[in-house]
Coordinates of C-alpha atoms and ligand atoms in Angstrom, one line a residue:
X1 CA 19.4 130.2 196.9
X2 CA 17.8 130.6 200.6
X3 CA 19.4 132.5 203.3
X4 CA 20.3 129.7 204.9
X5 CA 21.7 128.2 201.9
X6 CA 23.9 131.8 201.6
X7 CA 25.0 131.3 205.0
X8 CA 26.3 127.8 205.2
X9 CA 28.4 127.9 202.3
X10 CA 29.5 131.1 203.0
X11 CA 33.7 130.9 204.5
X12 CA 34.5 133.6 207.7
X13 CA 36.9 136.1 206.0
X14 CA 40.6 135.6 207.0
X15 CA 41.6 137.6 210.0
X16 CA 43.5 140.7 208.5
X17 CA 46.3 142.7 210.8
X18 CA 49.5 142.0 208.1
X19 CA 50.8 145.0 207.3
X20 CA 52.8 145.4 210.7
X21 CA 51.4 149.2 211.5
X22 CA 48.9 147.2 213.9
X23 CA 48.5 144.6 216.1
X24 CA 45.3 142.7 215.6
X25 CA 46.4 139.0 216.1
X26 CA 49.3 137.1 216.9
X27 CA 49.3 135.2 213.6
X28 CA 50.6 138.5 211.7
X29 CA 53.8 139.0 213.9
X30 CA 56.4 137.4 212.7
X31 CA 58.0 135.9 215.1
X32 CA 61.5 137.3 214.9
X33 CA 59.5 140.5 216.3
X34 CA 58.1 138.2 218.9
X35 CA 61.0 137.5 220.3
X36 CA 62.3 140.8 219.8
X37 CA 59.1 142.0 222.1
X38 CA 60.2 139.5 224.6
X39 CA 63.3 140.5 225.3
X40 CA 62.3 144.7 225.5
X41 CA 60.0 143.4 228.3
X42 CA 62.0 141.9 230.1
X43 CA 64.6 144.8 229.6
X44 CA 61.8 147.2 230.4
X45 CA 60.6 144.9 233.9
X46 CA 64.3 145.1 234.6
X47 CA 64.5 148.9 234.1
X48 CA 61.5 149.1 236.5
X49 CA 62.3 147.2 239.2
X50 CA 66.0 148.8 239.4
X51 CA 64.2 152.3 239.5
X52 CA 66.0 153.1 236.5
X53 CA 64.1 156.0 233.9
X54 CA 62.9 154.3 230.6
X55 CA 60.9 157.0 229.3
X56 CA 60.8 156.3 225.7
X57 CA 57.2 157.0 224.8
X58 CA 58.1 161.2 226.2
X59 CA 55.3 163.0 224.5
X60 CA 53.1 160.5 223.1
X61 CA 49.8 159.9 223.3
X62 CA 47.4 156.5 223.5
X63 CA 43.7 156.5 223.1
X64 CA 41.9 153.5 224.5
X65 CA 38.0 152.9 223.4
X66 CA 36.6 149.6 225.2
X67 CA 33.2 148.5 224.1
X68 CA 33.6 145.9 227.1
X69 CA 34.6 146.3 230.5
X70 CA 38.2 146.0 231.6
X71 CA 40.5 145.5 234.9
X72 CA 43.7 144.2 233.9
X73 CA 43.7 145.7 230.3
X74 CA 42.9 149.1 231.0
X75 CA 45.2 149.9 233.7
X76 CA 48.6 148.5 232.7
X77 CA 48.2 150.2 228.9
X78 CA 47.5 153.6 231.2
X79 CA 49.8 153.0 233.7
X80 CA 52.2 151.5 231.1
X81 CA 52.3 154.8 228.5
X82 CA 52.6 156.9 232.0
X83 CA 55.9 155.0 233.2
X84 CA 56.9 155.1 229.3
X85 CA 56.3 159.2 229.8
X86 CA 53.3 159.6 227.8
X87 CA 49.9 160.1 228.7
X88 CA 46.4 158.5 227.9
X89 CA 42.9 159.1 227.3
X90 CA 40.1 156.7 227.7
X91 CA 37.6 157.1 225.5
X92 CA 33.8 156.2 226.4
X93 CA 32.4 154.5 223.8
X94 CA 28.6 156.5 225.1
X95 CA 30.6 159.7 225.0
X96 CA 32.3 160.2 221.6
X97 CA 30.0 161.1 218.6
X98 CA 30.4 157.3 217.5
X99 CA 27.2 156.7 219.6
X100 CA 25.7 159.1 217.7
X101 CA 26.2 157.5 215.0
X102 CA 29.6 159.4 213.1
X103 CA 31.3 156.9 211.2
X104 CA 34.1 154.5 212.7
X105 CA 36.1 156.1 208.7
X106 CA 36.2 159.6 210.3
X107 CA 36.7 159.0 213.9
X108 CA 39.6 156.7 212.9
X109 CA 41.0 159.7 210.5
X110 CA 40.0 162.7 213.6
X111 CA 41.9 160.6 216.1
X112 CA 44.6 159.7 214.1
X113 CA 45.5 163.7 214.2
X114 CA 45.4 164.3 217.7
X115 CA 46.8 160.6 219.2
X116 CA 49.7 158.2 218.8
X117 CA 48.3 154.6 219.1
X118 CA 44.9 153.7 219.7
X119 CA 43.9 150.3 221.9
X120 CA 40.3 149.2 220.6
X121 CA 38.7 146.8 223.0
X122 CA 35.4 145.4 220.9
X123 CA 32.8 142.7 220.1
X124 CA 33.1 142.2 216.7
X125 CA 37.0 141.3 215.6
X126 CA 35.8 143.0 212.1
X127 CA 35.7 146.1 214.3
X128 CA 39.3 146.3 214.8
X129 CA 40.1 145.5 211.6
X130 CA 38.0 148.3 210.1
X131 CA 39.6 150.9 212.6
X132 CA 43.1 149.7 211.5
X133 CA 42.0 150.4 208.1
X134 CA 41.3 153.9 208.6
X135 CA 43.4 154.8 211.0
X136 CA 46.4 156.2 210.0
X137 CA 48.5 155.5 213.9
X138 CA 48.8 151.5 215.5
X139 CA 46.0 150.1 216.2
X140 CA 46.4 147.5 218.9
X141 CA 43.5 144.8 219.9
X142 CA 42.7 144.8 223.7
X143 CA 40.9 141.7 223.1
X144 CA 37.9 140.8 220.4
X145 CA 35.2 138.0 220.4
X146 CA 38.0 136.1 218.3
X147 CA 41.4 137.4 220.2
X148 CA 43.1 138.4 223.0
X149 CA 47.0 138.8 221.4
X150 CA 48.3 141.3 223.5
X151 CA 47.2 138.5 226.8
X152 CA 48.6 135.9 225.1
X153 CA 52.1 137.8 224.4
X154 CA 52.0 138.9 228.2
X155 CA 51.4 135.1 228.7
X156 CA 54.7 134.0 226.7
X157 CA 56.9 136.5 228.8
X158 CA 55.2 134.3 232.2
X159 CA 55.9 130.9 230.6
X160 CA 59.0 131.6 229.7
X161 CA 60.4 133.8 232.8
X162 CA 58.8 130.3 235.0
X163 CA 60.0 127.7 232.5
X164 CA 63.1 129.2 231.1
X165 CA 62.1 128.6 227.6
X166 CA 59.1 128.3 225.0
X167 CA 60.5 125.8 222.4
X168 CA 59.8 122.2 223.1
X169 CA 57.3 123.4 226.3
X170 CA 53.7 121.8 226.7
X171 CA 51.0 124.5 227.6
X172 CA 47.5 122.5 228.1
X173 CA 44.5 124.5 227.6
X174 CA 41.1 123.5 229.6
X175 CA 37.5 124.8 228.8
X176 CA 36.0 127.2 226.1
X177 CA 37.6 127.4 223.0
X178 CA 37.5 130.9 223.3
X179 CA 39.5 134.3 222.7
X180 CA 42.3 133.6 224.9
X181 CA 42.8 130.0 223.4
X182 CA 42.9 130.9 220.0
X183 CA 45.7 133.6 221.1
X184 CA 47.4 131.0 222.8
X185 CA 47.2 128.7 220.0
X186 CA 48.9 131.3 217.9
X187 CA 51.7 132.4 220.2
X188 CA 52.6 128.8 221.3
X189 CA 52.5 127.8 217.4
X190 CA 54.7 130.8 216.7
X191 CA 57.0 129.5 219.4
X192 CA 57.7 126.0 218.8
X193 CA 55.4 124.9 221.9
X194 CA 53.3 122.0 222.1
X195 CA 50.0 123.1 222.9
X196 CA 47.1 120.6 223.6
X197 CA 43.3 121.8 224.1
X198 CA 40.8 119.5 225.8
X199 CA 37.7 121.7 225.0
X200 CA 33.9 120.0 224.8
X201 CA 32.5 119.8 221.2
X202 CA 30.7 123.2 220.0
X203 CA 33.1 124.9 222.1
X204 CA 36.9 124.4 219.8
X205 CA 38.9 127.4 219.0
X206 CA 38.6 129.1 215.8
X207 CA 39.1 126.8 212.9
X208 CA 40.7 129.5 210.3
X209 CA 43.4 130.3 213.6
X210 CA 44.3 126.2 214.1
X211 CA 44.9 126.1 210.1
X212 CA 47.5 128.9 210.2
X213 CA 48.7 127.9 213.3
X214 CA 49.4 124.3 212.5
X215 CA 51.3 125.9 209.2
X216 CA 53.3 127.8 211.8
X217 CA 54.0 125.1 213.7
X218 CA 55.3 122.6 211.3
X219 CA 58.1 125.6 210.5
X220 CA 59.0 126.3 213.9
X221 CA 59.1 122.9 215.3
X222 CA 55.7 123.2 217.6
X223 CA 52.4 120.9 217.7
X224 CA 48.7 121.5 218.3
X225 CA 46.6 118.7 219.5
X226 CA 42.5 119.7 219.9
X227 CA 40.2 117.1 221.6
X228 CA 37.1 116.5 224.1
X229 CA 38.9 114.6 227.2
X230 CA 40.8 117.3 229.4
X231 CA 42.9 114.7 231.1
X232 CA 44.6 114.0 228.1
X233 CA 45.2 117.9 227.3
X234 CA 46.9 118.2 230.6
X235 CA 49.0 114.9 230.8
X236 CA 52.4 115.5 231.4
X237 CA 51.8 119.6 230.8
X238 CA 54.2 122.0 232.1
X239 CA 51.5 124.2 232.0
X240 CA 48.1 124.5 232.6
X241 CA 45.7 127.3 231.5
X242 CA 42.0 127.4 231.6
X243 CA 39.5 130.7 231.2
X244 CA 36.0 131.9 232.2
X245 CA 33.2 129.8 230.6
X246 CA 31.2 132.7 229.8
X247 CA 32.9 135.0 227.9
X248 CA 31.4 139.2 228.1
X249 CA 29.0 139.1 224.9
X250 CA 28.3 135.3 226.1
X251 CA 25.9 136.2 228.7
X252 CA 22.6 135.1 227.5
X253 CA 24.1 131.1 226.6
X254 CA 25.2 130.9 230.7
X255 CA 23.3 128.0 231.6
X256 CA 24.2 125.9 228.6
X257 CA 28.0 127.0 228.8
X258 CA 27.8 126.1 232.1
X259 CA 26.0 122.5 232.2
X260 CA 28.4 121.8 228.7
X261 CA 31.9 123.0 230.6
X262 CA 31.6 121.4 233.8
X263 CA 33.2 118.4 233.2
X264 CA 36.5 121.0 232.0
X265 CA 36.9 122.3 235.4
X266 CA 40.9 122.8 236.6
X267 CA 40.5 121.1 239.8
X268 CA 43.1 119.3 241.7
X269 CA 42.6 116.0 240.4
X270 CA 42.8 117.5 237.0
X271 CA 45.9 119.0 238.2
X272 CA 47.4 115.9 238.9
X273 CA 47.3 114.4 235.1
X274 CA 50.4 117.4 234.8
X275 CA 53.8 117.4 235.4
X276 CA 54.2 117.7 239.4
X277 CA 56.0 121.4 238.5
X278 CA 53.6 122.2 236.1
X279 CA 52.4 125.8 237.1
X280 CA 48.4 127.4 236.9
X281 CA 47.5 129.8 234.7
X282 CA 44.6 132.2 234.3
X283 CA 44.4 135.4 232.7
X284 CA 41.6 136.4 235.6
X285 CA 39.0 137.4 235.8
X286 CA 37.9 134.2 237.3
X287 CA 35.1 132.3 238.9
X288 CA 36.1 130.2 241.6
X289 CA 33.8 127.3 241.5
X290 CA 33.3 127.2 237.5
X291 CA 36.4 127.0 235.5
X292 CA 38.8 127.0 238.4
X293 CA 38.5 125.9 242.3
X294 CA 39.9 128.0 244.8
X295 CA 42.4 125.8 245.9
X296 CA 44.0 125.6 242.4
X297 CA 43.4 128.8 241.8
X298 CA 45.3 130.7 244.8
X299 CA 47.2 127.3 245.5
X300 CA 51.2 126.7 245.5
X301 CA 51.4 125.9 241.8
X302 CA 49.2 129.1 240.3
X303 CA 51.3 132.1 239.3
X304 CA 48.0 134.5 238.1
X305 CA 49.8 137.4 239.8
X306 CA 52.7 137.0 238.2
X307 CA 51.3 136.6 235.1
X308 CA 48.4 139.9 235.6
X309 CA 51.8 141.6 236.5
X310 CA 53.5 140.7 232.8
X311 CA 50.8 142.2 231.1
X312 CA 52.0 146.1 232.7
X313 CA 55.6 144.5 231.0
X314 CA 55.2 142.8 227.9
X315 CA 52.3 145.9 226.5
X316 CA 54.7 148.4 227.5
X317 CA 56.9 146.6 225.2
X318 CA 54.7 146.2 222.6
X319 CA 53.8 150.4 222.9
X320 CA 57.6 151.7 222.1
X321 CA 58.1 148.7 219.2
X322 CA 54.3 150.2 217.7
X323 CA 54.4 153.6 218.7
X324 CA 58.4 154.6 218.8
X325 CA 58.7 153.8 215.1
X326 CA 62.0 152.5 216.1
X327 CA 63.0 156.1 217.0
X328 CA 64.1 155.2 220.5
X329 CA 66.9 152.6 221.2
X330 CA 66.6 150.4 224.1
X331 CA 69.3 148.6 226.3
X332 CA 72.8 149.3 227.3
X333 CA 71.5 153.4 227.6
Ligands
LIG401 N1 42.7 139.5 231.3 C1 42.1 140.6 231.0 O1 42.2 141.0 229.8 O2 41.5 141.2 232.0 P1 40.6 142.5 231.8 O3 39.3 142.1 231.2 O4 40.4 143.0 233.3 O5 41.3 143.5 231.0
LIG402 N1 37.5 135.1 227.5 C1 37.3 136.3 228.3 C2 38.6 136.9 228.6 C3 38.5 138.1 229.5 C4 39.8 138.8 229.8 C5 36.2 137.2 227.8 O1 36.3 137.5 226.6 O2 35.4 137.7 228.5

């Protein structure tokens, strides 16, 4: 058999994360916990904005180690595990003994003495998985090639705080099939939403995450619609995402990405195929010009700074339910 034979018939492994001590995609929460992480955020927003103490994480400790770079991610996990009382430590890929070569087996085993939780933000989603394996503290994804769970989560808190509900809401997805849409795809399935994708052939979402998701959805009531025209994606959507065409690892397909996506931009005629209260999302960064114009994307019906805001919420959330081992009891204290 040649190589190329080897390859083609060869089926992607299925995303792991299952055992609950990480969080490495959306597909393995259940979704009781789902909800259950909605409803600390918004306890924990609350708790915030009242100036009231909620420092449940006293003591702890969270490692980050990003392969790519970070805004949004970075900051809210550090300033999140600070306002939860903890501290963190971001760990340069270039300056642990990893570049050097020491095994990701013992690093994961070394940190997993001295930290409490470890956010991995990588390339390869098998990267993840194999630091979950050996570590022995949570392991949460800060975004792979194939996910982005802990945006998409932030994303449900947004929809719902701006729609008043998940079930039975239609989220419309422009663009690359990409990360953040297979996220989407999962949360929204988990959720009872109808999600629709209108994404240009060669660029879908991942086919192993649309087959688990439709599974999901069939229990909980959602749908998931993938095609090529993004006019029908957004028709009658109460809301409408999109996300960068080039994606970081992406850089070297740019001008094909970009000739292929053009016709996907969220422009305001675009806009106009939604409901007239449908509101704009992006998980930023963004290119104003590519994906997005400026005019939708800092017009009346985009909520991006709301929704970069939820992430601060919704992972401080998602630190005490993985790193408080249920220790620390939230609400009415
Ligand atoms: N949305 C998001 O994850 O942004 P960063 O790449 O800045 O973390
Ligand atoms: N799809 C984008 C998301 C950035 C937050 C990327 O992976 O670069």
């Amino acid at each position: 058999m040649t190589g190329r034979a080897l390859r083609a018939t060869r089926q992607p492994p299925p995303l792991g994360g299952g055992s609950g001590k990480d969080l490495l995609t959306i597909g393995a929460i259940p979704a009781s916990r789902i909800v259950r992480l909605l409803r600390l955020a918004r306890e924990l927003k609350t708790m915030r904005q009242r100036g009231r103490p909620h420092q449940y994480l006293t003591g702890a400790t969270l490692g980050l180690l990003f392969e790519k770079p970070s805004t949004r991610t970075r900051v809210s996990f550090e300033a999140g595990i600070t306002q939860l009382g903890g501290k963190s430590l971001f760990l340069s890929a270039t300056d642990i003994q990893l570049c050097r070569g020491e095994s990701i087996a013992d690093t994961a085993r070394v940190l997993s003495r001295y930290l409490d939780g470890l956010v991995l933000r990588t390339y390869d989603h098998a990267t993840v998985e194999e630091w979950a394996r050996q570590a022995t503290i949570p392991v949460i994804n800060g975004l792979t090639d194939v996910c982005h769970p802990c945006q998409a989560l932030s994303d449900l808190l947004t929809i719902r705080e701006k729609k008043g509900a998940l079930n039975g809401v239609k989220l419309a997805y422009v663009g690359d099939g990409n990360n953040v849409a297979n996220s989407l795809i999962e949360g929204a399935a988990k959720m009872g939403m109808a999600i629709s994708l209108g994404c240009p052939s060669g660029y879908e979402p991942d086919q192993r995450i649309v087959d688990l998701a439709r599974v999901e959805a069939e229990h909980t009531g959602g749908s998931i619609e993938i095609g090529e025209n993004p006019q029908v994606a957004v028709k009658e959507a109460d809301v409408v995402y999109t996300d960068v065409w080039v994606s970081m690892g992406r850089e070297r397909e740019q001008s094909r990405r970009l000739k292929a996506l053009a016709p996907y931009q969220l422009n305001e005629r675009l806009l106009k195929c939604a409901r007239p209260d449908a509101i704009v999302m992006h998980c930023l960064p963004a290119h104003r010009g590519q994906e997005i114009t400026a005019g939708v994307l800092d017009g009346p019906q985009s909520v991006v700074l709301d929704q970069a805001e939820n992430r601060l919420h919704m992972q401080k959330a998602i630190l005490v339910e993985w790193l408080g081992r249920g220790k620390r009891k939230i609400g009415g204290t």
